[in-house]
XYZ file of N, CA and C in Angstrom:
618
model
N 55.724 166.823 81.363
C 54.615 165.948 82.110
C 53.829 165.811 81.981
N 53.193 164.526 81.124
C 51.457 164.095 81.697
C 51.176 163.978 82.855
N 49.738 165.184 82.994
C 49.041 165.505 83.932
C 48.012 164.589 83.966
N 47.484 163.706 85.568
C 46.041 163.440 85.527
C 45.381 164.576 86.137
N 44.686 165.017 85.913
C 43.630 165.668 86.737
C 42.320 165.217 87.790
N 42.303 163.954 87.209
C 40.762 163.519 87.314
C 40.933 161.745 87.696
N 40.367 161.295 88.584
C 39.644 159.852 87.947
C 37.831 159.767 87.905
N 37.064 159.662 86.899
C 35.631 159.640 87.005
C 34.955 157.772 87.367
N 33.994 158.358 88.548
C 33.787 156.588 89.156
C 32.621 156.575 88.754
N 31.930 155.531 87.856
C 30.944 155.578 86.962
C 30.099 154.678 88.216
N 28.981 155.200 88.642
C 28.119 154.859 89.944
C 26.919 154.862 89.416
N 25.734 153.402 90.538
C 24.824 153.544 89.507
C 23.849 154.491 90.884
N 23.610 155.509 91.147
C 23.500 156.402 92.148
C 24.553 157.350 92.658
N 24.716 158.906 91.866
C 25.544 159.875 91.616
C 25.663 160.573 93.133
N 24.054 160.398 93.666
C 23.687 161.332 94.528
C 24.600 160.649 95.438
N 23.717 159.314 95.945
C 24.404 158.581 97.063
C 25.884 158.840 97.132
N 26.634 158.039 96.180
C 28.162 158.079 96.545
C 28.477 159.682 96.913
N 27.936 160.929 95.960
C 28.605 162.195 96.291
C 29.046 162.038 97.770
N 27.175 161.610 98.438
C 27.621 162.013 99.984
C 28.195 160.845 100.917
N 28.635 160.124 100.160
C 29.851 158.993 100.911
C 31.137 159.685 100.885
N 31.561 160.120 99.495
C 33.228 160.359 99.679
C 32.804 161.482 101.057
N 31.839 162.536 100.331
C 32.329 163.814 100.957
C 32.133 163.607 102.357
N 31.687 162.626 102.575
C 31.514 162.243 104.765
C 32.715 161.614 104.823
N 33.291 160.626 104.134
C 34.452 159.959 104.378
C 35.972 160.632 104.063
N 36.012 161.131 102.845
C 37.328 161.684 102.114
C 37.606 162.995 101.703
N 36.800 163.141 101.272
C 36.923 164.751 100.815
C 37.488 164.836 99.777
N 38.093 164.374 99.233
C 39.040 164.272 98.588
C 39.096 165.522 97.441
N 38.077 166.089 96.468
C 37.003 167.195 95.862
C 37.216 166.825 94.246
N 38.070 167.960 93.901
C 37.954 167.720 92.708
C 38.542 166.199 91.708
N 39.623 165.582 92.718
C 40.405 164.377 92.046
C 39.637 163.183 91.595
N 37.661 163.592 92.055
C 37.209 162.585 91.996
C 36.357 162.888 91.728
N 35.922 161.778 91.205
C 34.721 162.543 89.722
C 33.283 161.142 89.883
N 32.360 161.974 89.603
C 31.153 160.695 89.491
C 30.287 161.128 88.415
N 30.072 159.945 87.641
C 28.777 159.654 86.985
C 28.000 158.558 86.584
N 26.685 158.653 86.065
C 25.808 157.711 86.738
C 25.773 156.406 85.679
N 25.723 155.363 85.428
C 26.081 154.106 84.720
C 25.699 153.279 85.062
N 24.758 151.991 84.395
C 24.196 150.852 84.825
C 25.089 149.802 84.073
N 26.342 149.680 83.970
C 26.806 148.897 83.234
C 26.999 147.943 84.068
N 27.054 146.810 83.065
C 26.920 145.607 83.994
C 28.586 145.430 84.556
N 28.785 145.081 86.005
C 30.232 145.042 86.377
C 29.685 143.587 87.561
N 30.904 142.797 87.801
C 30.581 141.972 89.057
C 31.767 141.975 89.598
N 32.374 141.675 90.947
C 33.780 140.984 91.487
C 35.162 141.819 91.021
N 36.025 141.350 91.433
C 36.768 143.045 91.186
C 37.260 144.043 89.479
N 36.474 145.116 90.311
C 36.826 146.171 89.110
C 38.465 145.883 88.376
N 39.555 145.721 89.074
C 40.554 145.528 88.138
C 41.153 147.038 88.461
N 41.191 147.857 89.491
C 41.573 148.876 89.788
C 41.558 148.976 91.643
N 42.357 149.442 92.839
C 42.521 150.657 93.234
C 42.698 152.458 93.633
N 41.936 152.628 94.536
C 42.464 154.124 94.896
C 43.169 154.015 96.367
N 44.264 154.763 96.489
C 45.176 154.629 97.378
C 45.086 155.866 97.897
N 44.575 156.137 98.914
C 45.146 157.942 100.051
C 45.987 157.104 100.913
N 47.155 158.869 100.237
C 48.413 158.215 101.105
C 48.860 159.436 101.981
N 48.336 158.965 102.644
C 48.056 160.315 104.655
C 49.520 159.836 105.312
N 50.086 161.451 106.319
C 51.078 161.276 106.941
C 51.675 160.441 108.181
N 50.470 160.375 108.541
C 50.801 159.386 109.776
C 49.640 157.910 109.853
N 49.740 157.237 110.542
C 49.108 156.046 110.576
C 47.521 156.791 112.042
N 47.623 158.135 112.034
C 46.285 158.224 113.199
C 45.293 159.225 112.262
N 46.086 159.469 110.701
C 44.847 160.289 109.562
C 44.883 158.894 108.876
N 45.061 157.639 109.064
C 44.459 156.296 108.522
C 43.805 156.061 109.266
N 43.379 155.713 110.245
C 42.514 155.185 111.485
C 41.490 156.777 111.486
N 41.710 157.454 111.387
C 40.791 158.912 111.183
C 39.803 158.251 109.897
N 40.139 158.209 108.428
C 39.780 158.378 107.097
C 39.126 156.994 107.086
N 39.665 155.722 108.012
C 39.092 154.448 107.582
C 37.423 154.849 108.740
N 38.037 155.284 109.741
C 36.299 155.299 110.672
C 35.504 156.290 109.893
N 35.914 157.217 109.258
C 34.740 158.152 108.405
C 34.081 157.660 107.612
N 34.799 156.881 106.563
C 34.529 155.911 105.665
C 33.750 154.402 106.104
N 33.724 153.913 106.839
C 33.231 152.965 107.997
C 31.663 153.539 108.117
N 31.765 154.593 109.073
C 31.031 155.372 109.549
C 29.169 155.801 108.507
N 30.401 156.123 107.274
C 29.230 156.441 106.051
C 29.168 155.387 105.214
N 29.051 153.969 105.714
C 29.114 153.311 104.738
C 29.395 152.012 104.149
N 30.824 152.336 104.335
C 32.497 151.222 103.638
C 32.465 150.130 104.304
N 32.695 149.044 103.908
C 33.300 147.678 104.482
C 34.464 147.228 104.119
N 35.058 146.685 105.804
C 35.992 146.480 105.724
C 36.822 145.783 104.884
N 37.281 145.691 104.367
C 38.583 144.068 103.443
C 39.534 143.876 104.153
N 40.506 145.209 104.658
C 41.560 145.095 105.418
C 41.639 146.066 106.565
N 41.100 145.253 107.920
C 41.303 146.630 109.068
C 43.427 147.228 108.792
N 43.168 148.015 109.613
C 44.479 148.611 109.762
C 45.097 147.753 110.189
N 46.445 148.166 109.806
C 47.568 146.940 110.979
C 48.430 147.321 109.761
N 50.038 147.533 110.992
C 51.433 147.460 110.605
C 52.020 146.400 109.436
N 52.989 146.810 108.227
C 53.593 146.004 107.827
C 54.858 146.406 107.176
N 55.506 145.743 106.761
C 56.884 145.860 106.407
C 57.328 147.861 106.044
N 56.094 147.472 104.876
C 56.389 149.445 104.450
C 55.664 150.577 105.183
N 54.684 149.942 106.729
C 54.021 150.952 106.464
C 52.978 150.901 107.715
N 51.800 151.503 107.220
C 50.568 151.130 107.810
C 49.649 150.988 106.752
N 48.452 150.326 107.086
C 47.296 150.988 106.048
C 46.505 149.792 106.644
N 45.273 150.039 105.839
C 43.883 149.890 105.645
C 43.242 149.472 104.257
N 42.257 148.665 104.290
C 41.129 148.286 102.887
C 40.097 148.389 102.872
N 39.366 149.617 102.454
C 37.702 149.336 102.874
C 37.069 149.519 100.996
N 36.000 149.126 100.522
C 35.337 149.142 99.255
C 34.056 150.446 99.687
N 34.127 150.644 98.976
C 32.751 151.735 99.155
C 31.801 151.872 98.919
N 30.632 152.055 99.347
C 29.256 150.949 99.020
C 28.732 151.274 97.925
N 29.219 152.262 96.465
C 29.370 152.239 95.559
C 30.349 150.545 94.834
N 30.729 150.030 95.445
C 32.080 148.464 94.691
C 33.515 149.269 94.496
N 34.006 150.006 94.767
C 34.972 150.930 94.538
C 36.205 150.630 95.649
N 36.967 150.099 95.768
C 38.145 149.632 96.650
C 39.296 151.010 96.806
N 39.050 150.868 97.806
C 40.141 152.395 98.757
C 41.099 151.274 99.309
N 42.468 151.803 99.088
C 43.470 152.062 100.522
C 43.704 153.201 100.861
N 44.088 152.982 102.135
C 44.956 154.407 102.580
C 45.818 153.859 103.444
N 46.750 153.961 103.431
C 48.616 154.514 103.679
C 49.295 154.760 104.316
N 50.221 155.247 105.088
C 50.688 155.525 105.952
C 52.125 155.442 106.013
N 53.506 156.400 106.651
C 54.017 155.774 107.070
C 53.842 155.074 108.342
N 54.856 154.895 109.498
C 55.114 153.832 110.961
C 54.609 154.648 111.937
N 55.302 156.024 111.709
C 55.374 156.527 113.238
C 53.919 157.898 113.013
N 53.549 158.145 114.126
C 52.510 159.755 113.959
C 53.659 160.186 114.959
N 53.345 161.961 114.254
C 54.112 163.464 114.366
C 52.872 164.499 114.723
N 51.534 163.928 115.376
C 50.955 164.686 116.023
C 49.590 164.658 116.047
N 48.686 165.722 116.079
C 47.388 164.747 116.495
C 46.583 164.404 114.776
N 45.387 163.721 115.222
C 44.919 163.355 113.480
C 44.456 164.377 112.726
N 44.411 164.488 111.139
C 43.855 164.859 110.240
C 43.152 163.832 109.792
N 42.588 164.585 108.441
C 41.740 163.693 107.290
C 43.156 164.649 106.309
N 43.713 165.080 106.192
C 44.378 165.613 105.140
C 44.995 164.238 103.939
N 44.485 164.587 102.567
C 45.386 163.948 102.065
C 46.753 164.002 101.274
N 47.902 163.526 101.265
C 48.952 163.551 101.410
C 49.361 163.220 99.410
N 48.859 162.239 99.076
C 48.639 161.497 96.990
C 47.691 161.026 97.007
N 46.964 161.689 95.725
C 45.751 160.544 95.376
C 46.357 159.346 94.351
N 46.069 157.956 94.397
C 46.885 157.228 93.471
C 46.308 156.162 93.108
N 45.826 156.039 91.149
C 45.435 155.244 90.931
C 45.947 154.056 90.751
N 46.133 152.551 90.994
C 45.977 151.568 90.754
C 45.990 150.654 89.749
N 46.655 150.427 88.498
C 45.514 149.849 87.415
C 46.412 148.098 88.309
N 45.468 147.382 87.643
C 45.662 145.872 87.818
C 46.020 145.628 86.055
N 47.403 145.123 85.500
C 46.663 144.813 85.139
C 47.488 142.901 84.583
N 47.430 142.792 82.963
C 47.218 141.294 82.988
C 48.860 140.888 82.584
N 50.153 142.087 82.226
C 50.813 141.907 81.356
C 51.329 143.612 81.807
N 51.985 143.917 83.047
C 52.634 144.829 83.615
C 54.013 145.137 82.071
N 54.369 144.752 82.074
C 55.714 144.984 81.336
C 54.641 145.532 79.758
N 53.748 145.067 79.375
C 53.690 145.534 77.473
C 52.205 146.500 78.295
N 52.209 146.507 79.207
C 51.039 148.085 79.503
C 51.928 149.009 79.850
N 53.269 148.543 81.019
C 54.143 150.567 81.081
C 54.458 150.734 79.068
N 54.281 149.717 78.509
C 55.098 149.987 77.059
C 53.926 150.739 76.669
N 53.068 150.758 76.835
C 51.804 151.702 75.840
C 51.754 152.420 76.255
N 52.339 152.940 78.246
C 51.958 153.938 78.843
C 53.478 154.709 78.206
N 53.840 154.110 77.914
C 55.050 155.170 77.885
C 54.966 155.687 76.120
N 54.472 154.742 75.023
C 53.866 155.117 73.790
C 52.901 156.307 73.432
N 52.410 156.503 75.028
C 51.920 157.375 75.239
C 51.711 158.716 75.681
N 53.159 158.782 76.092
C 53.660 159.745 76.303
C 53.488 159.938 77.905
N 53.630 158.747 78.476
C 53.993 159.136 80.319
C 55.158 158.304 80.429
N 55.967 159.162 81.286
C 57.597 158.759 82.063
C 57.237 157.790 83.111
N 58.965 156.815 83.092
C 57.881 155.861 84.516
C 59.004 156.666 85.618
N 58.432 156.650 86.642
C 59.742 156.963 87.611
C 60.143 155.816 87.788
N 59.387 155.295 88.421
C 59.996 153.727 89.275
C 59.133 152.921 87.812
N 60.119 151.006 88.354
C 60.198 150.537 87.488
C 60.968 149.076 88.444
N 59.722 147.960 88.853
C 60.450 146.745 89.569
C 59.631 145.103 88.621
N 60.404 145.644 87.271
C 59.697 144.301 86.349
C 58.744 144.160 85.942
N 58.048 143.126 86.492
C 57.058 142.541 86.030
C 56.552 142.806 87.045
N 56.209 143.793 87.889
C 54.902 143.544 89.234
C 54.673 144.451 89.971
N 55.400 145.916 89.039
C 55.056 147.269 89.292
C 55.518 147.978 88.853
N 54.858 149.281 88.994
C 55.508 150.447 87.392
C 54.730 151.636 87.751
N 55.555 152.522 88.236
C 54.800 153.859 88.372
C 55.283 155.049 87.761
N 54.314 155.808 87.428
C 54.771 156.932 86.391
C 55.140 158.112 87.046
N 56.015 159.251 86.242
C 56.143 160.652 86.785
C 55.110 161.203 85.657
N 53.802 161.621 86.486
C 53.208 161.613 86.167
C 53.093 162.982 86.707
N 52.513 164.871 86.190
C 51.736 165.425 87.057
C 50.546 165.328 87.597
N 50.352 166.830 88.122
C 49.183 167.237 88.749
C 48.732 166.081 89.721
N 46.940 166.292 90.321
C 46.535 165.643 91.537
C 46.936 164.480 92.056
N 46.472 163.520 90.662
C 46.191 162.315 90.585
C 47.552 160.851 90.093
N 48.554 160.773 91.067
C 49.241 159.482 90.191
C 48.839 157.985 89.771
N 49.614 157.660 88.762
C 49.288 156.193 88.876
C 50.439 155.636 88.432
N 50.200 154.312 89.039
C 50.732 153.436 89.072
C 50.216 151.606 88.228
N 50.861 150.751 88.213
C 50.337 149.107 87.716
C 50.900 148.192 88.440
N 50.506 147.385 88.292
C 50.335 146.083 89.757
C 49.542 144.675 88.762
N 50.309 143.781 88.956
C 49.807 142.219 88.406
C 48.484 142.833 88.599
N 47.302 142.241 88.274
C 45.894 142.302 88.752
C 45.579 141.034 89.903
N 46.341 140.265 89.549
C 46.487 138.995 90.563
C 46.470 140.191 92.394
N 48.048 140.594 91.574
C 48.707 140.449 92.980
C 47.767 141.937 93.438
N 47.463 143.405 92.485
C 46.672 144.055 93.446
C 45.592 143.187 94.115
N 44.293 142.447 93.710
C 43.558 142.073 94.145
C 43.994 141.303 95.714
N 44.753 140.607 95.714
C 45.738 140.308 97.511
C 45.680 141.717 98.140
N 45.999 142.711 97.368
C 46.869 143.519 98.429
C 45.472 144.023 98.732
N 44.700 143.812 97.620
C 43.266 144.504 98.388
C 42.748 143.707 98.837
N 43.037 142.167 99.325
C 41.918 141.422 100.039
C 40.598 140.734 99.386
N 40.686 140.548 98.016
C 39.591 140.177 97.294
C 40.510 139.054 96.538
N 38.814 138.664 95.686
C 39.015 137.708 94.586
C 39.558 138.311 93.570
N 40.658 138.105 92.187
C 40.835 138.206 91.376
C 40.017 138.537 90.341
N 38.961 138.014 90.391
C 37.910 137.187 89.707
C 36.574 138.752 89.465
N 36.704 138.861 88.260
C 35.223 139.665 88.144
C 35.219 140.170 86.441
N 34.122 140.183 86.130
C 33.379 140.724 84.983
C 32.583 142.108 84.225
N 33.026 142.256 83.296
C 31.654 143.334 83.192
C 32.372 144.551 82.925
N 32.659 146.129 83.382
C 32.540 147.418 83.233
C 33.885 147.810 84.069
N 34.740 148.345 83.854
C 35.639 148.254 85.158
C 35.171 149.892 85.993
N 34.220 150.369 85.411
C 33.514 151.859 85.806
C 34.122 152.658 86.181
N 34.890 152.763 85.550
C 36.422 154.009 85.728
C 36.720 154.731 84.151
N 37.034 156.267 84.682
C 37.765 156.719 83.578
C 38.563 157.716 83.927
N 39.307 157.582 83.442
C 40.631 158.507 83.686
C 40.669 159.669 83.238
N 40.850 161.054 83.423
C 40.619 162.371 82.698
C 42.229 162.886 82.977
N 43.049 163.243 81.385
C 44.202 163.502 81.665
C 44.398 164.181 79.797
N 45.711 164.616 80.128
C 46.027 165.556 78.427
C 46.879 164.226 78.212
N 46.642 163.145 78.038
C 46.903 162.185 77.777
C 46.376 161.619 76.593
N 44.771 161.700 77.098
C 44.218 160.978 76.093
C 43.139 161.608 75.227
N 42.594 160.899 74.457
C 41.274 159.737 74.761
C 42.063 159.056 74.011
N 42.413 157.193 74.929
C 42.245 156.012 74.380
C 41.953 155.201 75.370
N 41.919 153.990 74.568
C 42.005 152.780 76.059
C 42.907 151.673 76.140
N 43.406 151.240 76.944
C 44.712 150.861 77.355
C 44.257 148.697 77.227
N 45.146 148.181 77.033
C 45.211 146.925 76.539
C 44.129 146.283 77.386
N 44.112 146.526 78.947
C 43.059 146.061 79.807
C 41.496 146.807 80.026
N 42.084 148.295 79.166
C 40.104 148.379 78.557
C 40.082 149.656 79.643
N 41.195 150.311 80.115
C 40.736 150.979 81.091
C 40.859 152.394 79.903
N 39.501 153.146 80.156
C 39.065 154.575 79.458
C 39.834 155.544 79.724
N 40.312 156.108 79.037
C 41.354 157.361 79.158
C 40.097 158.150 78.236
N 40.157 159.841 78.729
C 39.335 160.635 77.964
C 40.645 161.980 78.445
N 40.122 163.269 77.391
C 40.824 164.319 77.840
C 40.353 164.893 78.848
N 40.771 165.418 79.717
C 40.921 166.636 81.284
C 39.992 167.349 81.050
N 39.464 168.406 80.193
C 38.953 168.663 79.789
C 37.113 168.235 79.783
N 37.043 167.395 78.785
C 35.859 166.372 78.746
C 35.412 165.687 80.226
N 36.370 165.498 81.053
C 36.199 164.672 82.656
C 35.217 165.688 82.988
N 36.159 166.799 83.204
C 36.207 167.842 84.059
C 34.129 168.677 83.730
N 33.868 168.361 82.755
C 32.350 169.094 82.077
C 31.611 168.116 82.899
N 31.423 166.221 83.642
C 31.297 165.481 83.294
C 30.000 165.697 84.878
């Protein structure tokens, strides 16, 4: 099974970003940082999602992120699928926090799943591309959403770009660099939407 070890965010100030992420989420080696001045504006075509056990954990992570300098894009709220909210980190990365509907104990900041959602122009074409590069499909909902059966600490899903932007609460418009590199045993390659993959060993050395 293809394993995704980490994602690397390309940021203007790695030291400042490291302080933010340590204070807000504490996701460890799943998230790496690298300095970049590549031009980018608007929606970068992806979000990162932290799935936790209960609504109280969502609130704890959202509060920590805002206190550390994040901007709220969608306040935490109940929905048909559960409970969640969306924030944007100071470096521009959009984060979704999500859980099931019921609290079962005291709030923690324990993250159960770390999910990379890529917003793509053609879900079916991107799905086929990734299958040809060794990824197995876990769940598929036609041309709207695909979840891959990846191993390792990072999960991967594809979403229609416009739909993902709507979920995030932002305009789908954006230009320039994605400011993202995916570290995996499937790389190196670049997908049809310009998302760059590298080998996990190379990512680990960043």
